[in-house]
mmCIF file of C-alpha atoms in Angstrom:
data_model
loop_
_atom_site.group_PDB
_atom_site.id
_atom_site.type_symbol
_atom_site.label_atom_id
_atom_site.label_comp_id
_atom_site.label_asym_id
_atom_site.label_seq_id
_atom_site.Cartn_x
_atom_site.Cartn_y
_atom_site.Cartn_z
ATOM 1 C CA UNK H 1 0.000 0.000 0.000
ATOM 2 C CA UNK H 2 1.361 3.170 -0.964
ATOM 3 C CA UNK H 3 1.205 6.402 1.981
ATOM 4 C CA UNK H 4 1.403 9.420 1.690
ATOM 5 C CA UNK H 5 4.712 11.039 2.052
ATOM 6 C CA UNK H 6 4.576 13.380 5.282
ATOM 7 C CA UNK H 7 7.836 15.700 4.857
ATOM 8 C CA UNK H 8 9.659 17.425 2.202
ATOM 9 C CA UNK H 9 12.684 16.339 0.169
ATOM 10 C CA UNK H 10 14.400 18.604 -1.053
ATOM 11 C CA UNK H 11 15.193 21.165 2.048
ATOM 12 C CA UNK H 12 18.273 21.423 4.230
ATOM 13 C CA UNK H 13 17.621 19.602 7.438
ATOM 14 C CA UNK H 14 19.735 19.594 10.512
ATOM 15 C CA UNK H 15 21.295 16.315 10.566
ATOM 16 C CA UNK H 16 23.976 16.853 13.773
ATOM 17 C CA UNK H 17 25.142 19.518 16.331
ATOM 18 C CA UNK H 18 28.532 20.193 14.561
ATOM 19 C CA UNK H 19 30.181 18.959 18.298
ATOM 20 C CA UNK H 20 28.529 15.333 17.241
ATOM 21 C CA UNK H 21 30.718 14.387 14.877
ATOM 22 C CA UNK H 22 34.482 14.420 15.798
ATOM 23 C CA UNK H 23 36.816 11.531 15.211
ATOM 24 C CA UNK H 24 34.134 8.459 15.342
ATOM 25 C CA UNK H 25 30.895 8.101 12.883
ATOM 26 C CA UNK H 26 27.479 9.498 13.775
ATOM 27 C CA UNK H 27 24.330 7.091 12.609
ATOM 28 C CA UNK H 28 21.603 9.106 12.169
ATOM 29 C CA UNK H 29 18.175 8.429 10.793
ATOM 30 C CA UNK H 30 16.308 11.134 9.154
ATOM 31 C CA UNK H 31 12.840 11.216 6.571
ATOM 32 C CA UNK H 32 13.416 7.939 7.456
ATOM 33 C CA UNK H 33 16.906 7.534 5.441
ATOM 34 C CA UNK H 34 19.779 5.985 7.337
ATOM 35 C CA UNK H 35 23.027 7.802 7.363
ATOM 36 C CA UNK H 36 26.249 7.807 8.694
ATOM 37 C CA UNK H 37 27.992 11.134 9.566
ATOM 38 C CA UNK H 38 31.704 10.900 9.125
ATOM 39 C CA UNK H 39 34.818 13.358 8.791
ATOM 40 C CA UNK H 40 36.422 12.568 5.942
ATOM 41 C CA UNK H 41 39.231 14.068 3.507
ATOM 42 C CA UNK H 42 36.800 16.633 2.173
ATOM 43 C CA UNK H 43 35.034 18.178 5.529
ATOM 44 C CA UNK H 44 31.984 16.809 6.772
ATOM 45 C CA UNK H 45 30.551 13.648 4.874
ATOM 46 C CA UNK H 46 27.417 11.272 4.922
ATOM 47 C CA UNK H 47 26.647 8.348 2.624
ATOM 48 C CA UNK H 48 23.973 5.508 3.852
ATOM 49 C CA UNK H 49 24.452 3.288 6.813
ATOM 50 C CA UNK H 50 24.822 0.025 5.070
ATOM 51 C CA UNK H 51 28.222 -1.444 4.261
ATOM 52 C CA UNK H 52 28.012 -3.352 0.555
ATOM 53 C CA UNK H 53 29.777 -6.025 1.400
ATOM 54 C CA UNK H 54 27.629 -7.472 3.910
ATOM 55 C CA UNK H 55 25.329 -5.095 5.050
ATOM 56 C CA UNK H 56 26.431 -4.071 8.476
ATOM 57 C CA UNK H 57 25.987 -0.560 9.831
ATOM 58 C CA UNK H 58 28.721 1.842 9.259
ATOM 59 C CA UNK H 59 28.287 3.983 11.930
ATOM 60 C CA UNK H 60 29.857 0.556 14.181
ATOM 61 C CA UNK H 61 33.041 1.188 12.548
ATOM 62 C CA UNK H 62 35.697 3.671 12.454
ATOM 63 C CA UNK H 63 37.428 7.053 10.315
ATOM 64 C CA UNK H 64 41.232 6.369 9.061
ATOM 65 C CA UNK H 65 43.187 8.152 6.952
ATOM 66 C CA UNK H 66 39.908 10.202 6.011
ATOM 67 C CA UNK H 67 38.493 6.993 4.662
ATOM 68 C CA UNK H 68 35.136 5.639 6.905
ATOM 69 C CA UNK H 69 35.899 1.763 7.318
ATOM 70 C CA UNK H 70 33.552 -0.705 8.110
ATOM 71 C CA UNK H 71 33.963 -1.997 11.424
ATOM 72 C CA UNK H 72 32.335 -5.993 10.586
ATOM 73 C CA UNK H 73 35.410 -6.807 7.933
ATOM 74 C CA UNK H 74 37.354 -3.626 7.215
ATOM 75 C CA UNK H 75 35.744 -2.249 3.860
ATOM 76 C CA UNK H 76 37.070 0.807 3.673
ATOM 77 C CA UNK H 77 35.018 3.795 1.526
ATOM 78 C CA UNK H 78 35.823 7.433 0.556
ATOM 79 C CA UNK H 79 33.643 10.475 0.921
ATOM 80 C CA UNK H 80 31.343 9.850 -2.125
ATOM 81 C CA UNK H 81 30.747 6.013 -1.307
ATOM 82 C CA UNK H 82 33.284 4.833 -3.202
ATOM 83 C CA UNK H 83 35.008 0.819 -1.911
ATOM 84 C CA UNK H 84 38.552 2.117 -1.296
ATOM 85 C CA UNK H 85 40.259 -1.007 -0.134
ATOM 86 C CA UNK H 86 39.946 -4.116 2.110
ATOM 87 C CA UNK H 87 42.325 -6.372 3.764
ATOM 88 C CA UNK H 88 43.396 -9.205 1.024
ATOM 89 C CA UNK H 89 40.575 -7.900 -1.167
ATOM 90 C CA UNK H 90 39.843 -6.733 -4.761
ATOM 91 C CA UNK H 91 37.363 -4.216 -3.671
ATOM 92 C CA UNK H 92 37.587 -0.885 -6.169
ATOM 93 C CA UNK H 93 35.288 -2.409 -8.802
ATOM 94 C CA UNK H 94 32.491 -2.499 -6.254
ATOM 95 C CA UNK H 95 29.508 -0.245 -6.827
ATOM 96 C CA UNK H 96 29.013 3.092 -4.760
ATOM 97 C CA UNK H 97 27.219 3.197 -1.792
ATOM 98 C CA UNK H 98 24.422 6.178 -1.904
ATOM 99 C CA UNK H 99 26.193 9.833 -0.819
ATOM 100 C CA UNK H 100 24.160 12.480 0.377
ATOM 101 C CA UNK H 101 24.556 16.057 -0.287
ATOM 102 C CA UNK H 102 26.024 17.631 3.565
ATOM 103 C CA UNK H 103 26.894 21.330 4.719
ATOM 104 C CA UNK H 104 28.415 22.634 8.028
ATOM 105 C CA UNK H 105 27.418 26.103 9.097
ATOM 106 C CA UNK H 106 26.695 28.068 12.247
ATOM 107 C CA UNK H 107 27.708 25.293 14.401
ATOM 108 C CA UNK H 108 25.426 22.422 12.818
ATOM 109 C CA UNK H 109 25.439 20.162 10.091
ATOM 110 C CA UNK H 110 22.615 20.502 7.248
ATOM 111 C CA UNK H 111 21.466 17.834 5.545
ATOM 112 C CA UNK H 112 19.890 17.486 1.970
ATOM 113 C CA UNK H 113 16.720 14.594 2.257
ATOM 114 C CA UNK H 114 16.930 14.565 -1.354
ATOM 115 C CA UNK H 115 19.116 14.057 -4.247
ATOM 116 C CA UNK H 116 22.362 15.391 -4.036
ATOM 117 C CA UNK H 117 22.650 16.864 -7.487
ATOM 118 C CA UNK H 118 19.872 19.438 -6.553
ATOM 119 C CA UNK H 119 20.956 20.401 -3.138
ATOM 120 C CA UNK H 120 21.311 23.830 -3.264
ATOM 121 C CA UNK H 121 23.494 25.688 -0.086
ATOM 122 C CA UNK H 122 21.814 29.389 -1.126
ATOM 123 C CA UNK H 123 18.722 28.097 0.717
ATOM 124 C CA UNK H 124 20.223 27.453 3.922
ATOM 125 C CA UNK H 125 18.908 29.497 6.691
ATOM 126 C CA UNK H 126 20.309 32.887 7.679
ATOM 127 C CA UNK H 127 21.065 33.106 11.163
ATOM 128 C CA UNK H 128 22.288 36.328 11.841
ATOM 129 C CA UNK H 129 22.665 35.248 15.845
ATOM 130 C CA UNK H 130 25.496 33.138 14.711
ATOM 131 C CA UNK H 131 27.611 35.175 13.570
ATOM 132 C CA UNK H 132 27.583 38.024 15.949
ATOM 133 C CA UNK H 133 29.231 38.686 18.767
ATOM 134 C CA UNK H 134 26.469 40.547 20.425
ATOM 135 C CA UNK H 135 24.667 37.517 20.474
ATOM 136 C CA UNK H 136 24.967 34.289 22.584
ATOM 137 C CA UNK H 137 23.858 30.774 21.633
ATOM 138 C CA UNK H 138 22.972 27.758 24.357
ATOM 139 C CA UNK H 139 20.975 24.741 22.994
ATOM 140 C CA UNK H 140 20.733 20.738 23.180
ATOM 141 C CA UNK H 141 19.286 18.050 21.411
ATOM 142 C CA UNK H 142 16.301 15.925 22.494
ATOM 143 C CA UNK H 143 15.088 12.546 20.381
ATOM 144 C CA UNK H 144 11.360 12.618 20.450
ATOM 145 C CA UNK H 145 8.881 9.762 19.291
ATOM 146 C CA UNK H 146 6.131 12.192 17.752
ATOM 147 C CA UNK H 147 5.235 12.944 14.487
ATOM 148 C CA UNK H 148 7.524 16.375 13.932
ATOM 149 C CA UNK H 149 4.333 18.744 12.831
ATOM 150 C CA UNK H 150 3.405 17.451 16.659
ATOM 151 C CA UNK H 151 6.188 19.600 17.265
ATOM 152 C CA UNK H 152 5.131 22.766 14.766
ATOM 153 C CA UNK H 153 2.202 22.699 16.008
ATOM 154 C CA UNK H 154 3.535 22.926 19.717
ATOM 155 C CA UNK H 155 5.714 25.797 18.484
ATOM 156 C CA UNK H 156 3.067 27.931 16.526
ATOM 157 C CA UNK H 157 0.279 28.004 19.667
ATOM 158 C CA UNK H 158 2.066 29.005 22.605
ATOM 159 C CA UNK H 159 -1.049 29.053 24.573
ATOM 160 C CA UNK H 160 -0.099 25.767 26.191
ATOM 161 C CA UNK H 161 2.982 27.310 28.140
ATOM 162 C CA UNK H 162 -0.174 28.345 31.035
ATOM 163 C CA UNK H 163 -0.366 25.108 31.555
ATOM 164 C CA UNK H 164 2.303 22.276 30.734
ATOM 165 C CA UNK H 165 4.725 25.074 31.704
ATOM 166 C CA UNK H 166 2.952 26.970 34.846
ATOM 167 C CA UNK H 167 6.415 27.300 37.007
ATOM 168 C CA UNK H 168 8.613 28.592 34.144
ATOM 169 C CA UNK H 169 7.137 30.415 31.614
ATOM 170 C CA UNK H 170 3.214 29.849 31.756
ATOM 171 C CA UNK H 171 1.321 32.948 32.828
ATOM 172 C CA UNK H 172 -2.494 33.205 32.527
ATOM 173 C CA UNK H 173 -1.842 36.409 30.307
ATOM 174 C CA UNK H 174 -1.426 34.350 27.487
ATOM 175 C CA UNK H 175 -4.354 32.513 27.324
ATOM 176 C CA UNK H 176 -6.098 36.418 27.523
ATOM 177 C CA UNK H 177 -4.217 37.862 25.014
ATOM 178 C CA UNK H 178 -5.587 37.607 21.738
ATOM 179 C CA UNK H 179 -3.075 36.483 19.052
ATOM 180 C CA UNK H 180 -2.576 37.571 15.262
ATOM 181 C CA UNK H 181 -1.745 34.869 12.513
ATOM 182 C CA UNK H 182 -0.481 36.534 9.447
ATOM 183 C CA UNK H 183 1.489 34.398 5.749
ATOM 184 C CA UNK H 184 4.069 35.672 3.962
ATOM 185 C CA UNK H 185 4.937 33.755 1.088
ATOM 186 C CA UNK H 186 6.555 30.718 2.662
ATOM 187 C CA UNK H 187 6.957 31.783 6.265
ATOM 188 C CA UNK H 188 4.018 31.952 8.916
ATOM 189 C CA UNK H 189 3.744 33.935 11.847
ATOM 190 C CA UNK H 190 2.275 34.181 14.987
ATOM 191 C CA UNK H 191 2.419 37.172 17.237
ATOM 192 C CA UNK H 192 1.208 37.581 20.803
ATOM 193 C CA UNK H 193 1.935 40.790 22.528
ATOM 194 C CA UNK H 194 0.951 41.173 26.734
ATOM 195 C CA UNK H 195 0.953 44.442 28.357
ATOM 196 C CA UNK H 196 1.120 45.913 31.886
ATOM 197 C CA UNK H 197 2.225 42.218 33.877
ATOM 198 C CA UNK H 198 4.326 41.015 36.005
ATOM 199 C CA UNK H 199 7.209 38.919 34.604
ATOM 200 C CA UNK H 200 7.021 34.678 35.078
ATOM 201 C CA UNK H 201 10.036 32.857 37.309
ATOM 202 C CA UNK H 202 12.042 32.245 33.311
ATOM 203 C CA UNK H 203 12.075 35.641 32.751
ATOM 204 C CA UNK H 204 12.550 37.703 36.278
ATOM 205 C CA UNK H 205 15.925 35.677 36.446
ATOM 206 C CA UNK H 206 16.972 37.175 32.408
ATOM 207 C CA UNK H 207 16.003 40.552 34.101
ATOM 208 C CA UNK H 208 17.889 39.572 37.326
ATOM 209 C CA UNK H 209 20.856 39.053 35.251
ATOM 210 C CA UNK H 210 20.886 42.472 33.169
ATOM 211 C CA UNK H 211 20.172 44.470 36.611
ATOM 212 C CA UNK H 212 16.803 45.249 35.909
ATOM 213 C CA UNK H 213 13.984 45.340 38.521
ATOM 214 C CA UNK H 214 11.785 41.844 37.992
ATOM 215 C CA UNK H 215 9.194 43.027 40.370
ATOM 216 C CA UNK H 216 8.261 46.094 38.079
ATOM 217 C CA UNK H 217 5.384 45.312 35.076
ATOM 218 C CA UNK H 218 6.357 44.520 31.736
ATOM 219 C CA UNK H 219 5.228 44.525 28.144
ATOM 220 C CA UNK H 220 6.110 40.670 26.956
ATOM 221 C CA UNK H 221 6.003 39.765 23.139
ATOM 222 C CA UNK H 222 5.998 36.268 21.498
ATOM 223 C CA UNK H 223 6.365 36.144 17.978
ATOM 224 C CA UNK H 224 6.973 32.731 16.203
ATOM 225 C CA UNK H 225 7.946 32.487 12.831
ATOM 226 C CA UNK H 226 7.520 29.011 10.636
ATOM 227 C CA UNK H 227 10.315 28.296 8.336
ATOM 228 C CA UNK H 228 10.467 25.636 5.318
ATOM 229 C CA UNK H 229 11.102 23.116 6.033
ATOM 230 C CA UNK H 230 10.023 22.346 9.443
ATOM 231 C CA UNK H 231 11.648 25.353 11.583
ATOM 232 C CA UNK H 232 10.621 27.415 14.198
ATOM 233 C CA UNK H 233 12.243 30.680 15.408
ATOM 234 C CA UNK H 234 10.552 32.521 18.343
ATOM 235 C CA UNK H 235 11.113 36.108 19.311
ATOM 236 C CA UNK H 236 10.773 36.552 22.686
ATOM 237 C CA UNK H 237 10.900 39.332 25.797
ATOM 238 C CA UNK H 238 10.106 41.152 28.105
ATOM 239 C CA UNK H 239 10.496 45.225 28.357
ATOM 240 C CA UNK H 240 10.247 47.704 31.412
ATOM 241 C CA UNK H 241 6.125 48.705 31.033
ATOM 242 C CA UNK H 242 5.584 52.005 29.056
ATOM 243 C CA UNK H 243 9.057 51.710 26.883
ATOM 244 C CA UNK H 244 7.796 50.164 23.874
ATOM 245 C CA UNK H 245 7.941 46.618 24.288
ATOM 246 C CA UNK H 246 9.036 44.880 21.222
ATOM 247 C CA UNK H 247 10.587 47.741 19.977
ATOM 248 C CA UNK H 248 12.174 49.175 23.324
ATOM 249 C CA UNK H 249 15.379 50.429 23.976
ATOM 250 C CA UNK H 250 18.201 47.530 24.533
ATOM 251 C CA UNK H 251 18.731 49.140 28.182
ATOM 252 C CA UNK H 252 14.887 48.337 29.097
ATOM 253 C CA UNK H 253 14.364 44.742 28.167
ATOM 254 C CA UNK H 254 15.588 41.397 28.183
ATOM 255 C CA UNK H 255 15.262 39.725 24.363
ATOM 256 C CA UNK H 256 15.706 36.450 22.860
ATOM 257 C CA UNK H 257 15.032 34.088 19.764
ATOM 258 C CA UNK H 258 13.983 30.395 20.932
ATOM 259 C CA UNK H 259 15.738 28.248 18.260
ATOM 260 C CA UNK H 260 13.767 25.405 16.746
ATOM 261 C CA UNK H 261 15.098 22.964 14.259
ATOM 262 C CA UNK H 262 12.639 20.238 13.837
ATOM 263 C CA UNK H 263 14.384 16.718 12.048
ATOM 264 C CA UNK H 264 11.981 14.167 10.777
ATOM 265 C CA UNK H 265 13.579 10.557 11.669
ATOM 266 C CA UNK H 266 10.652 8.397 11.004
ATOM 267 C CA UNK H 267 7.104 9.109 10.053
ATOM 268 C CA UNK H 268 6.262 9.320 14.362
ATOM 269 C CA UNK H 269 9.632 10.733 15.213
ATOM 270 C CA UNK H 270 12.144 13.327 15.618
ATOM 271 C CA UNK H 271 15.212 15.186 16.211
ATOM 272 C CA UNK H 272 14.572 18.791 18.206
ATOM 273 C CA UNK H 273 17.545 20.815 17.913
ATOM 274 C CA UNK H 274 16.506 23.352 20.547
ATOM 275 C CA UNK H 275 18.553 26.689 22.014
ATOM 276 C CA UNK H 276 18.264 30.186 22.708
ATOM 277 C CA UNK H 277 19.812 33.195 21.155
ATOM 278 C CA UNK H 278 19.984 36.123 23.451
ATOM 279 C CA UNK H 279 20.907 39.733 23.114
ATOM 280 C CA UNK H 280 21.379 40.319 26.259
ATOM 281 C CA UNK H 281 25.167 39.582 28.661
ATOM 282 C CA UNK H 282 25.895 38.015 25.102
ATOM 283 C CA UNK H 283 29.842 37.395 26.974
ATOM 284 C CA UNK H 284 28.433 35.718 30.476
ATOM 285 C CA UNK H 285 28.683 32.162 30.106
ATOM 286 C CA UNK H 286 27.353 31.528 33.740
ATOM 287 C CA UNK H 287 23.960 33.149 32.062
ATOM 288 C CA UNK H 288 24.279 31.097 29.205
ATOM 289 C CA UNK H 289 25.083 27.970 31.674
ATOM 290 C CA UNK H 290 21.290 28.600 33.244
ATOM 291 C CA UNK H 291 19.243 29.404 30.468
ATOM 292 C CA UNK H 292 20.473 26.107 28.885
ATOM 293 C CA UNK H 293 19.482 24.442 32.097
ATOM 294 C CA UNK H 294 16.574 26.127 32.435
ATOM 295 C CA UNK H 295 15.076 25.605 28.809
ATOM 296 C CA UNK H 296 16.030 22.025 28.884
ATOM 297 C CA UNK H 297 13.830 21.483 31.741
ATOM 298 C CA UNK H 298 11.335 23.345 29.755
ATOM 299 C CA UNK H 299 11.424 21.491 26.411
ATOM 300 C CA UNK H 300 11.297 17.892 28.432
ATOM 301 C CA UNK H 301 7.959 18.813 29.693
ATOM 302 C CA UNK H 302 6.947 19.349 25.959
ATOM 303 C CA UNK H 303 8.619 15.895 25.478
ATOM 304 C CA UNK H 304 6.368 14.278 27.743
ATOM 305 C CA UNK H 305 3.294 15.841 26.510
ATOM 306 C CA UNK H 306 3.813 15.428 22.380
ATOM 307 C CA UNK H 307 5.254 11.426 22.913
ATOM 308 C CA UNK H 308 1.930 10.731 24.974
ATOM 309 C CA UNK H 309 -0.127 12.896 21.953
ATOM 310 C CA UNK H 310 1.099 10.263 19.247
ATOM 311 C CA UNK H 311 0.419 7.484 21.548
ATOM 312 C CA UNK H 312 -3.278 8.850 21.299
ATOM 313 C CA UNK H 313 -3.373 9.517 17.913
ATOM 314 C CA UNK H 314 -1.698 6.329 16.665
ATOM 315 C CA UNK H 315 -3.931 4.056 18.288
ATOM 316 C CA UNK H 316 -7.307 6.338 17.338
ATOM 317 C CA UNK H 317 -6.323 7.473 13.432
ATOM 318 C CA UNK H 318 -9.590 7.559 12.487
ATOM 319 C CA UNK H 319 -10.475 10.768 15.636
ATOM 320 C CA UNK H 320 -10.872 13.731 14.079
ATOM 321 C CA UNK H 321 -9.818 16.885 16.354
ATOM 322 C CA UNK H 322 -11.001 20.253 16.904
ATOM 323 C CA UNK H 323 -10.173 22.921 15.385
ATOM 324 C CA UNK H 324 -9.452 26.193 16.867
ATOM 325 C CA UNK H 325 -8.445 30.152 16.540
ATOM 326 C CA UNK H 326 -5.027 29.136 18.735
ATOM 327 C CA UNK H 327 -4.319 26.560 16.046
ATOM 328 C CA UNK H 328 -4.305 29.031 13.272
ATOM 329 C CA UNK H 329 -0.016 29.150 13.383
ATOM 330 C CA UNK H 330 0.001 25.428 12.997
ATOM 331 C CA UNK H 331 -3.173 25.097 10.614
ATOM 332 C CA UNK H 332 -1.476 27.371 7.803
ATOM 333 C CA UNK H 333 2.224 25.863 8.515
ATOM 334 C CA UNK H 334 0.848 22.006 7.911
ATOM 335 C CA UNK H 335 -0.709 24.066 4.583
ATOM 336 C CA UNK H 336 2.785 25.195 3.490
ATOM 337 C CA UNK H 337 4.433 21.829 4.237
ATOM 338 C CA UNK H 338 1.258 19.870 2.262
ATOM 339 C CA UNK H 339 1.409 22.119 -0.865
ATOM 340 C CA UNK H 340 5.546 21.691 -1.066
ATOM 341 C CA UNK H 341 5.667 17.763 -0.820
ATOM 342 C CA UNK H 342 2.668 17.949 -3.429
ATOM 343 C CA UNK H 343 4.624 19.986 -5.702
ATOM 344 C CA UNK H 344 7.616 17.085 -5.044
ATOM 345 C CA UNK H 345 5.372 14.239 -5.757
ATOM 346 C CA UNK H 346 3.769 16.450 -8.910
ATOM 347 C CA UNK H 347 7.637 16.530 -10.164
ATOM 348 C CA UNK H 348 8.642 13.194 -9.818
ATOM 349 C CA UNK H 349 5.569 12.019 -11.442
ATOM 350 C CA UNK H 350 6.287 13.828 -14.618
ATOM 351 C CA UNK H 351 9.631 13.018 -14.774
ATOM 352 C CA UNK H 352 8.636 9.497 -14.386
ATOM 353 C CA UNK H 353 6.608 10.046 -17.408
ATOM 354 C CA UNK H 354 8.898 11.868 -19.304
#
């Protein structure tokens, strides 16, 4: 029976923290394609996780000379896939192994689901938080069994933080405040902006940190921004009451971007590539050290929640769920994501034909 494909091909993914990979092999699985992650003469490499000699998973064996060798019988194979040598072997007649298209930048490693000869590196993200030293970067990585758009859809209606995360960042303000849903070609938005409260626990500590006064009222904004092809960026703050909010003055808030890279592995799991960008004590690592410890505790809580969603939903497809104004960010990302690996199917179809 044929299914309907649930993520897009032909998009840079993160495949690895750029840390991940050092002098062993990283098996990863991703739109549900098994790879190895290697360092090889060229930079950063990935071909498939399947020796051709036997079948065993690369990822067991080892990197030498630049050369990824299989650790079941020694096979050894070069960046593109290519049987190098093998102990007492004739081995450089054997076919290729599959290579996939790969691309480090800002600290991770990218990707390409489909096939290499179209990956194209001008569609990588921007992130201008990367390379600026007024900005800091904190993050982990979390493996979650949930469909990913679980995880979009988590993102793009931050209405649940009232409630799976009540002694962080959950205030009842949110669930007050009404939001604005707005498309722009490609990217979706969400924006949610509070005025005149008092800051949650997550936040007094950010103001703590910069010297401001967390007992004062605030002006808090959320906006989250959908990215092809499954990304999530989240502007986030808080601002001394009466000084513009959003837009105030660097010396009266505390700002952020919540970074969200979402990894398909299988059609009910995922990779979360989660961090913050701040532009605030951008050089205090001891800041940086708590709001990673701090958001990690955050994001788990999600983790609970979205793994015990797909339970639900796997063993009820046939439930069909409400529909509301909150799930307006998610609704019209799902839209974006549908229409693009439509478009994919639409392409290989004719070229089938052709």
């Amino acid at each position: 029976m044929t299914t309907t494909p649930t993520f897009i091909r032909n998009a840079w993914y993160v495949a690895a923290r750029s840390e991940e990979v050092g002098d062993k092999p990283l098996g990863r699985t991703i739109c549900n394609e098994k790879i190895v992650l290697f360092r090889g003469k060229d930079g950063i490499a990935a071909v498939e996780d399947f020796c051709p000699h036997r079948g065993a998973p690369l990822s067991l064996g080892f990197v030498r000379d630049g050369n990824l060798v299989c650790g079941y019988h020694g096979l050894e194979l070069d960046c593109k896939g290519k049987p190098q040598a093998m102990p007492m072997q004739r081995v450089q007649s054997f076919p290729c192994i599959r290579p996939y298209a790969v691309v480090e930048k800002y600290g991770f490693i990218w990707f390409w689901a489909g096939d290499k000869e179209s990956a194209d590196e001008s569609l990588l993200p921007y992130l201008e938080w990367a390379e600026s030293d007024e900005w800091a970067y904190g993050g982990g990585l979390y493996h979650i069994k949930a469909d990913y758009r679980l995880m979009i859809d988590n993102l793009m209606d931050l209405t649940h933080e009232t409630y799976v995360h009540a002694s962080s960042i959950g205030q009842k303000e949110i669930d007050e405040t009404p939001l604005k849903t707005t498309v722009k070609g490609d990217v979706v938005t969400l924006e949610r902006n509070m005025e005149n409260i008092y800051a949650p626990p997550f936040w007094q500590s950010c103001m703590r940190s910069k010297g401001l006064d967390e007992t004062q009222l605030v002006d808090r904004w959320q906006r989250c921004h959908f990215h092809l092809p499954s990304n999530v960026h989240i502007e986030v703050g808080v601002a001394e009451a009466g000084h513009g909010g959003y837009r105030a003055p660097e010396e009266h808030k505390v700002s952020s971007i919540v970074v969200d890279f979402i990894t398909p592995e299988t059609d009910t799991s995922h990779w979360y590539f989660w961090g913050m960008a701040r532009h605030f004590n951008a050089q205090d690592e001891e800041t940086t050290r708590q709001i990673r410890e701090g958001q990690g505790k955050i994001f788990s809580e999600d983790l609970e929640m979205l793994e015990k969603q797909q339970q639900n939903l796997s063993e009820q497809p046939e439930r069909r769920l409400l529909m509301l104004n909150i799930d307006s960010g998610g609704v019209q990302a799902r839209k974006i994501i549908d229409k693009k690996i439509q478009a994919e199917q639409a392409a290989q179809t004719t070229g089938a034909e052709s």
